[in-house]
Short mmCIF file of C-alpha atoms in Angstrom, two decimals:
data_model
loop_
_atom_site.label_atom_id
_atom_site.label_comp_id
_atom_site.label_asym_id
_atom_site.label_seq_id
_atom_site.Cartn_x
_atom_site.Cartn_y
_atom_site.Cartn_z
CA MET F 204 118.43 96.72 74.15
CA SER F 205 120.21 100.01 73.68
CA ASP F 206 119.15 103.51 74.68
CA LEU F 207 120.40 105.13 71.48
CA THR F 208 118.34 108.04 70.15
CA PRO F 209 116.47 106.75 67.09
CA PRO F 210 116.75 108.68 63.82
CA ALA F 211 114.43 111.63 63.22
CA VAL F 212 111.87 111.19 60.43
CA ILE F 213 111.55 114.19 58.13
CA LEU F 214 108.60 114.33 55.72
CA ASP F 215 109.07 116.81 52.91
CA LYS F 216 105.81 118.45 51.74
CA PRO F 217 103.47 115.68 52.89
CA GLN F 218 100.04 116.01 51.29
CA LEU F 219 97.63 113.84 53.26
CA ALA F 220 97.07 114.15 57.00
CA ASP F 221 96.06 110.47 56.95
CA ASN F 222 99.56 109.58 55.86
CA ILE F 223 101.17 111.78 58.50
CA GLY F 224 99.09 109.95 61.11
CA ALA F 225 99.99 106.56 59.65
CA VAL F 226 103.67 107.54 59.74
CA ALA F 227 103.36 108.56 63.40
CA ARG F 228 101.65 105.25 64.19
CA VAL F 229 104.35 103.14 62.62
CA MET F 230 107.13 105.24 64.15
CA ALA F 231 105.59 104.49 67.54
CA ASN F 232 105.35 100.81 66.63
CA PHE F 233 109.11 100.70 66.23
CA GLY F 234 110.14 103.15 68.94
CA LEU F 235 110.85 106.28 66.85
CA THR F 236 109.54 109.60 68.15
CA ASP F 237 111.08 112.63 66.40
CA LEU F 238 108.80 113.59 63.49
CA ARG F 239 109.48 116.76 61.47
CA LEU F 240 107.35 118.17 58.67
CA VAL F 241 108.53 120.45 55.90
CA SER F 242 105.69 122.62 54.53
CA PRO F 243 102.78 120.20 54.97
CA ARG F 244 100.32 121.00 52.16
CA ASP F 245 97.27 121.48 54.37
CA GLY F 246 99.02 123.10 57.34
CA TRP F 247 99.51 121.73 60.82
CA PRO F 248 98.03 120.42 63.11
CA GLN F 249 95.28 118.47 61.33
CA ASP F 250 92.66 116.34 63.06
CA ARG F 251 92.83 113.57 60.44
CA ALA F 252 96.38 112.79 61.50
CA TRP F 253 95.25 112.02 65.04
CA ALA F 254 92.50 109.78 63.66
CA THR F 255 94.93 107.58 61.73
CA ALA F 256 97.73 107.63 64.32
CA SER F 257 95.72 105.12 66.34
CA GLY F 258 96.91 106.42 69.68
CA ALA F 259 100.47 107.41 68.83
CA ASP F 260 99.61 110.90 70.04
CA TRP F 261 102.97 111.63 71.61
CA VAL F 262 104.63 111.47 68.20
CA LEU F 263 102.12 113.94 66.69
CA GLU F 264 102.29 116.24 69.69
CA GLY F 265 106.06 116.43 69.31
CA VAL F 266 105.92 117.33 65.60
CA ARG F 267 107.99 120.33 64.50
CA VAL F 268 107.24 122.18 61.26
CA PHE F 269 109.89 123.79 59.03
CA ASP F 270 109.93 125.83 55.83
CA SER F 271 112.73 123.95 54.13
CA VAL F 272 114.54 120.63 54.29
CA ALA F 273 117.75 122.51 55.08
CA GLU F 274 116.18 123.98 58.23
CA ALA F 275 114.55 120.70 59.21
CA ILE F 276 117.85 118.83 59.18
CA ALA F 277 120.08 121.68 60.36
CA ASP F 278 120.92 120.04 63.70
CA LEU F 279 121.51 116.58 62.24
CA ASN F 280 124.84 115.12 61.18
CA THR F 281 123.87 112.09 59.12
CA VAL F 282 120.69 112.17 57.06
CA PHE F 283 119.73 109.69 54.38
CA ALA F 284 117.26 110.52 51.63
CA THR F 285 114.80 107.67 51.07
CA THR F 286 113.99 107.58 47.40
CA ALA F 287 114.03 105.37 44.34
CA ARG F 288 117.54 104.97 43.01
CA PRO F 289 118.18 108.02 40.82
CA ARG F 290 119.20 107.29 37.24
CA GLU F 291 122.40 109.11 37.76
CA THR F 292 123.86 109.92 41.11
CA ARG F 293 127.21 110.49 42.64
CA GLN F 294 125.90 109.87 46.13
CA PRO F 295 126.16 106.47 47.78
CA VAL F 296 123.01 104.32 47.47
CA ARG F 297 122.24 101.89 50.30
CA THR F 298 119.56 99.36 51.19
CA PRO F 299 117.49 100.11 54.31
CA ARG F 300 119.53 97.50 56.19
CA GLU F 301 122.86 99.00 55.17
CA ALA F 302 121.70 102.54 55.90
CA THR F 303 120.35 101.53 59.30
CA ARG F 304 123.73 100.12 60.18
CA VAL F 305 125.37 103.45 59.36
CA LEU F 306 122.74 105.35 61.37
CA TYR F 307 123.29 102.96 64.28
CA ASP F 308 127.06 103.36 64.22
CA ASP F 309 126.81 107.12 63.86
CA THR F 310 124.30 107.39 66.69
CA ALA F 311 126.56 105.29 68.90
CA SER F 312 129.36 107.69 67.95
CA GLY F 313 127.33 110.61 69.34
CA LEU F 314 125.94 111.97 66.09
CA LYS F 315 122.36 113.01 65.37
CA THR F 316 120.72 111.19 62.48
CA GLY F 317 117.62 111.32 60.33
CA LEU F 318 115.70 109.82 57.45
CA LEU F 319 114.20 112.13 54.83
CA PHE F 320 111.11 111.13 52.86
CA GLY F 321 109.52 112.93 49.91
CA GLY F 322 105.86 113.85 49.50
CA GLU F 323 103.31 111.38 48.13
CA ARG F 324 103.51 112.56 44.54
CA ALA F 325 106.49 114.73 43.94
CA GLY F 326 109.12 112.81 45.89
CA LEU F 327 112.29 114.61 46.87
CA GLU F 328 113.97 117.44 45.05
CA THR F 329 117.51 116.86 43.90
CA THR F 330 118.69 119.94 45.78
CA ASP F 331 117.41 118.43 49.03
CA ILE F 332 118.86 115.00 48.29
CA ALA F 333 122.16 116.78 47.74
CA LEU F 334 122.10 117.85 51.39
CA CYS F 335 122.03 114.23 52.55
CA ALA F 336 124.87 111.85 53.31
CA GLY F 337 123.45 109.34 50.86
CA ILE F 338 120.40 107.66 49.43
CA VAL F 339 118.36 104.77 50.81
CA THR F 340 116.49 102.72 48.23
CA ILE F 341 113.93 100.14 49.31
CA PRO F 342 114.21 97.05 47.08
CA ILE F 343 110.90 97.44 45.27
CA ASP F 344 109.73 95.26 42.40
CA PRO F 345 110.10 97.51 39.33
CA LYS F 346 106.76 96.11 38.14
CA HIS F 347 104.97 98.04 40.89
CA HIS F 348 107.11 100.70 42.44
CA SER F 349 104.56 103.04 43.98
CA LEU F 350 105.23 102.50 47.68
CA ASN F 351 102.97 104.15 50.24
CA LEU F 352 104.73 106.79 52.36
CA ALA F 353 103.93 105.12 55.70
CA GLN F 354 105.16 101.78 54.33
CA ALA F 355 108.49 103.34 53.38
CA VAL F 356 108.82 104.73 56.91
CA ALA F 357 107.69 101.36 58.35
CA ILE F 358 110.44 99.42 56.65
CA ASN F 359 113.21 101.73 57.76
CA ALA F 360 111.80 101.99 61.29
CA TYR F 361 111.50 98.20 61.46
CA GLU F 362 115.13 97.84 60.42
CA TRP F 363 116.14 100.27 63.15
CA ARG F 364 114.28 98.37 65.84
CA THR F 365 115.50 95.00 64.62
CA LEU F 366 119.08 96.23 64.82
CA ILE F 367 118.55 97.87 68.21
CA LEU F 368 117.12 94.66 69.65
CA ASP F 369 120.03 92.72 68.20
CA ALA F 370 122.39 95.38 69.62
CA PRO F 371 125.59 94.47 67.78
CA PRO F 372 128.76 96.20 69.03
CA PRO F 373 128.79 99.58 67.28
CA ARG F 374 131.60 100.43 64.92
CA PHE F 375 132.49 103.84 66.28
CA ARG F 376 133.48 106.52 63.84
CA GLU F 377 137.16 107.22 63.90
CA GLY F 378 138.35 110.78 64.18
CA GLU F 379 136.23 113.89 64.19
CA PRO F 380 132.51 113.63 63.44
CA PRO F 381 131.02 115.33 60.38
CA ALA F 382 129.70 118.85 60.84
CA SER F 383 125.99 119.48 61.31
CA ASN F 384 123.94 120.17 58.21
CA ALA F 385 123.47 123.77 59.28
CA LEU F 386 127.23 124.39 59.08
CA LEU F 387 127.46 122.63 55.72
CA VAL F 388 124.60 124.62 54.24
CA GLY F 389 126.18 127.84 55.54
CA MET F 390 129.38 126.88 53.72
CA TYR F 391 127.53 126.01 50.50
CA GLU F 392 125.69 129.32 50.53
CA HIS F 393 128.87 131.24 51.16
CA LEU F 394 130.56 129.44 48.28
CA GLU F 395 127.62 129.96 45.94
CA GLU F 396 127.40 133.66 46.76
CA GLU F 397 131.04 134.23 45.97
CA LEU F 398 130.83 132.10 42.83
CA GLU F 399 127.87 134.22 41.73
CA ASN F 400 129.92 137.39 42.28
CA GLY F 401 132.71 135.84 40.27
CA GLY F 402 130.49 135.07 37.30
CA PHE F 403 130.91 131.30 37.74
CA PHE F 404 127.27 130.47 37.05
CA TYR F 405 127.09 130.77 33.31
CA PRO F 406 124.65 130.50 31.65
CA PRO F 407 122.55 131.73 34.62
CA GLU F 408 119.82 129.11 34.12
CA LYS F 409 122.40 126.47 34.99
CA LYS F 410 123.03 127.92 38.43
CA ARG F 411 120.73 125.46 40.12
CA SER F 412 122.23 122.31 38.68
CA MET F 413 125.78 123.62 39.01
CA SER F 414 125.22 124.41 42.70
CA GLN F 415 123.74 120.99 43.21
CA ASN F 416 126.70 119.24 41.68
CA LEU F 417 129.02 121.20 43.94
CA ARG F 418 126.99 120.28 47.01
CA VAL F 419 126.99 116.59 46.09
CA MET F 420 130.73 116.61 45.37
CA LEU F 421 131.62 118.40 48.57
CA GLY F 422 129.00 116.53 50.60
CA ARG F 423 130.71 113.23 49.91
CA ALA F 424 133.77 114.54 51.73
CA ALA F 425 131.80 114.61 55.03
CA PHE F 426 133.71 117.64 56.35
CA THR F 427 134.21 118.02 60.06
CA GLU F 428 133.32 121.27 61.77
CA GLN F 429 136.98 122.32 61.62
CA GLU F 430 137.17 121.48 57.93
CA VAL F 431 134.09 123.57 57.22
CA ALA F 432 135.84 126.51 58.91
CA THR F 433 138.93 125.87 56.80
CA MET F 434 136.86 125.75 53.61
CA ARG F 435 135.10 128.99 54.50
CA GLY F 436 138.44 130.63 55.12
CA ALA F 437 139.62 129.43 51.72
CA ILE F 438 136.50 130.71 49.99
CA HIS F 439 136.89 134.05 51.72
CA ALA F 440 140.56 134.31 50.73
CA LEU F 441 139.84 133.42 47.13
CA ALA F 442 137.06 135.98 46.90
CA ARG F 443 139.13 138.67 48.63
CA GLY F 444 142.04 137.87 46.39
CA ARG F 445 139.87 138.36 43.39
CA GLY F 446 138.71 141.67 44.84
CA ARG F 447 142.32 142.78 45.25
CA VAL F 448 143.21 141.75 41.71
CA LEU F 449 140.22 143.63 40.38
CA ALA F 450 141.16 146.69 42.43
CA LYS F 451 144.71 146.48 41.13
CA LEU F 452 143.55 146.14 37.53
CA ALA F 453 141.23 149.08 37.98
CA ALA F 454 144.07 151.13 39.43
CA GLU F 455 146.38 150.21 36.54
CA ARG F 456 143.75 151.14 33.99
CA ALA F 457 143.17 154.40 35.76
CA GLY F 458 146.96 154.99 35.73
CA LYS F 459 147.25 154.32 31.98
CA LYS F 460 144.50 156.80 31.28
CA ASP F 461 146.35 159.48 33.09
CA MET A 166 117.45 86.93 41.47
CA SER A 167 115.58 83.72 41.94
CA ASP A 168 112.34 82.52 40.36
CA LEU A 169 111.03 80.97 43.57
CA THR A 170 107.27 81.19 44.12
CA PRO A 171 106.75 83.79 46.87
CA PRO A 172 104.64 82.87 49.89
CA ALA A 173 100.86 83.22 49.68
CA VAL A 174 99.33 85.89 51.94
CA ILE A 175 96.20 84.75 53.78
CA LEU A 176 94.05 87.38 55.51
CA ASP A 177 91.66 85.92 58.07
CA LYS A 178 88.39 87.86 58.37
CA PRO A 179 89.69 91.20 57.08
CA GLN A 180 87.29 94.02 57.90
CA LEU A 181 88.19 96.98 55.73
CA ALA A 182 88.41 96.86 51.95
CA ASP A 183 90.90 99.73 52.19
CA ASN A 184 93.25 97.46 54.06
CA ILE A 185 92.83 94.60 51.57
CA GLY A 186 93.77 97.05 48.82
CA ALA A 187 96.73 98.35 50.79
CA VAL A 188 97.89 94.75 51.34
CA ALA A 189 97.63 94.04 47.59
CA ARG A 190 99.62 97.18 46.85
CA VAL A 191 102.46 96.31 49.16
CA MET A 192 102.49 92.69 48.00
CA ALA A 193 102.99 93.98 44.46
CA ASN A 194 105.71 96.32 45.71
CA PHE A 195 107.71 93.32 46.87
CA GLY A 196 106.77 90.81 44.17
CA LEU A 197 104.13 88.74 46.01
CA THR A 198 100.96 87.84 44.11
CA ASP A 199 98.92 85.10 45.80
CA LEU A 200 96.33 86.76 48.09
CA ARG A 201 93.67 84.67 49.83
CA LEU A 202 90.81 85.97 51.97
CA VAL A 203 88.98 84.03 54.66
CA SER A 204 85.43 85.34 55.17
CA PRO A 205 86.01 89.04 54.43
CA ARG A 206 83.48 90.94 56.56
CA ASP A 207 81.93 92.94 53.74
CA GLY A 208 82.10 90.29 51.03
CA TRP A 209 84.17 90.26 47.88
CA PRO A 210 84.96 91.95 45.52
CA GLN A 211 84.77 95.50 46.88
CA ASP A 212 85.50 98.65 44.92
CA ARG A 213 87.34 100.31 47.81
CA ALA A 214 90.07 97.70 47.58
CA TRP A 215 90.83 98.67 43.99
CA ALA A 216 90.96 102.32 45.02
CA THR A 217 93.67 101.74 47.63
CA ALA A 218 95.63 99.12 45.66
CA SER A 219 97.05 101.95 43.57
CA GLY A 220 97.27 99.88 40.41
CA ALA A 221 98.16 96.47 41.85
CA ASP A 222 95.06 95.11 40.12
CA TRP A 223 96.52 91.75 39.19
CA VAL A 224 96.84 90.85 42.86
CA LEU A 225 93.19 91.73 43.57
CA GLU A 226 91.97 89.98 40.42
CA GLY A 227 93.72 86.79 41.53
CA VAL A 228 92.17 86.83 45.03
CA ARG A 229 90.53 83.59 46.19
CA VAL A 230 87.97 83.57 48.99
CA PHE A 231 87.56 80.72 51.51
CA ASP A 232 85.26 79.90 54.40
CA SER A 233 87.94 78.82 56.83
CA VAL A 234 91.66 79.14 57.41
CA ALA A 235 91.96 75.36 57.08
CA GLU A 236 90.56 75.50 53.55
CA ALA A 237 92.61 78.55 52.62
CA ILE A 238 95.89 76.86 53.52
CA ALA A 239 94.93 73.29 52.51
CA ASP A 240 97.41 73.15 49.61
CA LEU A 241 100.29 74.73 51.52
CA ASN A 242 103.05 72.91 53.40
CA THR A 243 104.62 75.62 55.54
CA VAL A 244 102.46 78.43 56.88
CA PHE A 245 103.46 80.89 59.57
CA ALA A 246 100.91 82.77 61.65
CA THR A 247 101.86 86.45 62.01
CA THR A 248 100.78 87.57 65.43
CA ALA A 249 102.01 89.09 68.64
CA ARG A 250 103.90 86.56 70.70
CA PRO A 251 101.28 84.57 72.62
CA ARG A 252 101.68 84.53 76.39
CA GLU A 253 101.96 80.82 76.35
CA THR A 254 102.73 78.79 73.29
CA ARG A 255 104.33 75.54 72.42
CA GLN A 256 104.88 76.57 68.82
CA PRO A 257 108.17 78.07 67.67
CA VAL A 258 108.23 81.89 67.55
CA ARG A 259 110.40 83.56 64.92
CA THR A 260 111.26 87.09 63.78
CA PRO A 261 110.18 88.03 60.24
CA ARG A 262 113.79 87.58 59.12
CA GLU A 263 114.10 84.11 60.62
CA ALA A 264 110.71 83.03 59.27
CA THR A 265 111.52 84.34 55.81
CA ARG A 266 114.65 82.23 55.79
CA VAL A 267 112.59 79.10 56.54
CA LEU A 268 110.04 80.02 53.85
CA TYR A 269 112.89 80.56 51.40
CA ASP A 270 114.53 77.23 52.16
CA ASP A 271 111.22 75.38 52.05
CA THR A 272 110.25 77.01 48.75
CA ALA A 273 113.61 76.06 47.29
CA SER A 274 112.90 72.52 48.52
CA GLY A 275 109.72 72.44 46.43
CA LEU A 276 107.21 73.22 49.18
CA LYS A 277 104.32 75.69 49.04
CA THR A 278 104.38 78.35 51.72
CA GLY A 279 102.20 81.06 53.17
CA LEU A 280 101.86 83.81 55.76
CA LEU A 281 98.63 84.05 57.74
CA PHE A 282 97.43 87.39 59.15
CA GLY A 283 94.53 88.03 61.49
CA GLY A 284 91.76 90.58 61.06
CA GLU A 285 92.19 94.21 62.13
CA ARG A 286 90.60 93.80 65.54
CA ALA A 287 90.23 90.19 66.48
CA GLY A 288 93.59 88.86 65.34
CA LEU A 289 93.97 85.12 64.83
CA GLU A 290 92.14 82.38 66.65
CA THR A 291 94.26 79.90 68.53
CA THR A 292 92.70 77.00 66.59
CA ASP A 293 93.94 78.54 63.35
CA ILE A 294 97.39 79.33 64.74
CA ALA A 295 97.55 75.67 65.76
CA LEU A 296 97.36 74.74 62.06
CA CYS A 297 100.55 76.67 61.33
CA ALA A 298 104.17 75.55 61.41
CA GLY A 299 105.00 78.38 63.78
CA ILE A 300 104.49 82.00 64.74
CA VAL A 301 106.08 85.13 63.31
CA THR A 302 106.25 88.09 65.66
CA ILE A 303 107.26 91.52 64.37
CA PRO A 304 109.51 93.25 66.94
CA ILE A 305 107.06 95.95 67.98
CA ASP A 306 107.67 98.44 70.77
CA PRO A 307 105.39 97.23 73.59
CA LYS A 308 104.57 100.89 74.23
CA HIS A 309 102.56 101.01 70.99
CA HIS A 310 101.80 97.60 69.62
CA SER A 311 98.84 98.26 67.34
CA LEU A 312 100.40 97.58 63.94
CA ASN A 313 98.38 98.25 60.80
CA LEU A 314 97.56 95.10 58.81
CA ALA A 315 99.19 96.32 55.59
CA GLN A 316 102.32 97.31 57.54
CA ALA A 317 102.59 93.80 58.96
CA VAL A 318 102.34 92.36 55.45
CA ALA A 319 104.80 94.99 54.18
CA ILE A 320 107.51 93.99 56.62
CA ASN A 321 107.29 90.30 55.84
CA ALA A 322 107.05 90.93 52.10
CA TYR A 323 110.05 93.25 52.29
CA GLU A 324 112.05 90.57 54.08
CA TRP A 325 111.12 88.08 51.35
CA ARG A 326 112.25 90.38 48.57
CA THR A 327 115.44 91.38 50.37
CA LEU A 328 116.35 87.71 50.76
CA ILE A 329 115.41 86.86 47.17
CA LEU A 330 117.60 89.67 45.84
CA ASP A 331 120.42 88.49 48.04
CA ALA A 332 119.77 84.91 46.86
CA PRO A 333 121.83 82.97 49.39
CA PRO A 334 122.31 79.27 48.63
CA PRO A 335 119.18 77.56 49.97
CA ARG A 336 119.48 75.02 52.74
CA PHE A 337 117.39 72.25 51.22
CA ARG A 338 115.20 70.21 53.51
CA GLU A 339 116.56 66.76 54.08
CA GLY A 340 114.31 63.78 53.66
CA GLU A 341 110.61 63.84 52.90
CA PRO A 342 108.73 67.12 52.92
CA PRO A 343 105.93 67.74 55.41
CA ALA A 344 102.42 66.85 54.30
CA SER A 345 100.04 69.51 53.04
CA ASN A 346 97.77 71.18 55.56
CA ALA A 347 94.75 69.46 54.03
CA LEU A 348 96.17 66.04 54.92
CA LEU A 349 97.07 67.18 58.42
CA VAL A 350 93.64 68.61 59.07
CA GLY A 351 92.06 65.39 57.79
CA MET A 352 94.16 63.47 60.29
CA TYR A 353 93.27 65.83 63.14
CA GLU A 354 89.57 65.52 62.38
CA HIS A 355 89.79 61.76 62.20
CA LEU A 356 91.58 61.66 65.54
CA GLU A 357 89.13 64.06 67.16
CA GLU A 358 86.12 62.11 65.91
CA GLU A 359 87.42 58.88 67.36
CA LEU A 360 88.43 60.55 70.59
CA GLU A 361 84.92 61.96 70.83
CA ASN A 362 83.48 58.48 70.35
CA GLY A 363 85.83 57.22 73.01
CA GLY A 364 84.69 59.79 75.57
CA PHE A 365 88.09 61.50 75.65
CA PHE A 366 86.74 65.05 75.67
CA TYR A 367 85.60 65.43 79.23
CA PRO A 368 84.22 67.75 80.38
CA PRO A 369 82.71 68.49 76.92
CA GLU A 370 83.33 72.26 77.14
CA LYS A 371 87.05 71.51 77.13
CA LYS A 372 86.88 69.81 73.76
CA ARG A 373 88.05 72.88 71.91
CA SER A 374 91.15 73.56 73.96
CA MET A 375 92.01 69.87 74.23
CA SER A 376 91.81 69.48 70.42
CA GLN A 377 93.96 72.54 70.00
CA ASN A 378 96.63 71.22 72.29
CA LEU A 379 96.70 67.97 70.36
CA ARG A 380 97.03 69.83 67.05
CA VAL A 381 99.89 71.97 68.34
CA MET A 382 101.70 68.95 69.83
CA LEU A 383 101.33 66.85 66.71
CA GLY A 384 101.91 69.82 64.39
CA ARG A 385 105.40 70.29 65.79
CA ALA A 386 106.28 66.84 64.47
CA ALA A 387 105.87 68.08 60.86
CA PHE A 388 104.63 64.69 59.64
CA THR A 389 105.31 63.65 56.07
CA GLU A 390 102.50 62.39 53.86
CA GLN A 391 103.53 58.81 54.64
CA GLU A 392 103.59 59.53 58.35
CA VAL A 393 100.09 61.01 58.21
CA ALA A 394 98.91 57.76 56.60
CA THR A 395 100.65 55.76 59.34
CA MET A 396 99.02 57.90 62.04
CA ARG A 397 95.59 57.47 60.49
CA GLY A 398 96.10 53.72 60.36
CA ALA A 399 97.04 53.78 64.03
CA ILE A 400 93.99 55.85 64.96
CA HIS A 401 91.78 53.48 62.99
CA ALA A 402 93.30 50.42 64.66
CA LEU A 403 92.93 51.92 68.12
CA ALA A 404 89.28 52.78 67.50
CA ARG A 405 88.53 49.37 65.98
CA GLY A 406 90.30 47.65 68.85
CA ARG A 407 88.16 49.56 71.29
CA GLY A 408 85.09 48.53 69.30
CA ARG A 409 86.14 44.87 69.59
CA VAL A 410 86.76 45.14 73.31
CA LEU A 411 83.37 46.76 73.79
CA ALA A 412 81.69 44.03 71.70
CA LYS A 413 83.48 41.36 73.73
CA LEU A 414 82.42 42.96 77.03
CA ALA A 415 78.86 43.21 75.79
CA ALA A 416 78.92 39.54 74.77
CA GLU A 417 80.30 38.49 78.16
CA ARG A 418 77.63 40.46 79.98
CA ALA A 419 74.97 38.94 77.78
CA GLY A 420 76.44 35.45 78.61
CA LYS A 421 76.32 36.08 82.34
CA LYS A 422 72.70 37.11 82.15
CA ASP A 423 71.77 33.80 80.53
#
């Protein structure tokens, strides 16, 4: 059995404390400990969670609360969004077993990993899925696809423990590891700010979906830390260049007037 | 995707209707439909189960209730008991993945299969485990081994669906299939009755554990229907032979007295 750090579990906007407790319980069943909550509906902590955790108190006591998915996964390198297969996606879709294998290999390669789950009703927002390295879809019967939150966590946690006990030789990542999510989000925001200045988001109501597409496209590249720095330099140069051109044009116009 | 009949799920003495509903829900999630209850504590049907089944009504409406595990699994050929690994057992212990593979192969070979789960607190009785073809143990972290009933069902049901979607070529059973549990139990009871008559169970308080050991030993042989008939003939002959010997002894004694 290996001493790899298991993936963090991130619950986005969980509604019921009972479910948070049930998630903690099943994480403990399979040796996971790092539970993070994004904007739990009824605040935190909540007694009901302890009641349903059935003794997995150390998981609940270690819970960290965040205001956004981006902040909750900032320190992680490889995060999968657990959700039904989107109708249209340009992100890789994996089974829990396939995803677990990637998490295992990445963890063995020194990366920090996580699994993101949506709230009971709303599920995950596309903008948050776009921050992830891919999508995990549990093979549910389409006839009855409403899977309980703790069950979804259970299946992924069970796959992790099964793989850990089996302890196959990890396939180490070659080359540089991908940057943390914090660095990626910083790059996206920088890019979006400059695109906004440049009038790229037109019509304005499309800004959200256009940003998302960019994040998904660029996310697939799995930039290293160095590559993020390169990209930011490029964005900066492009934006500055545009500033210079504008300044030049303004100067020319001013000259003509004279 | 195959059209194999999924395993039946048998819950022995379930306590909470909420859990029965949660089991039905997760069975529906993974395409299982045959739910059987043995002596549910609060009777059946119960409204709470429908509340937690989240729309998986067809599973609850098809529920059958039995008075004993033996009756609930009478028509099945291969049943695994889902339980923590017993300290001492002479029955094979499998992971959910290994057990699912056996259930898959047996189903493809025309057999009827099932998964037996114990109640929330008490778990399964050894006498009932002895009726099963083996034990399934979910790889739980020993640090926190209290697994919710619906989670235990979820993991096995998920393994079934994952295998079904993968649809590997089944390894058909060679030769005759094992007899149904009803035939086996009939044989055990016949044997035990005659052993009782023969004064085998001594001291009497050991009868239970001695019977159990016999069932486990003989169960491992996976007798066919024909073999069960052969065994019953042998038991009958042994008992009749003893009867004749006793009659002869009695006659001799009577002769001496004259």
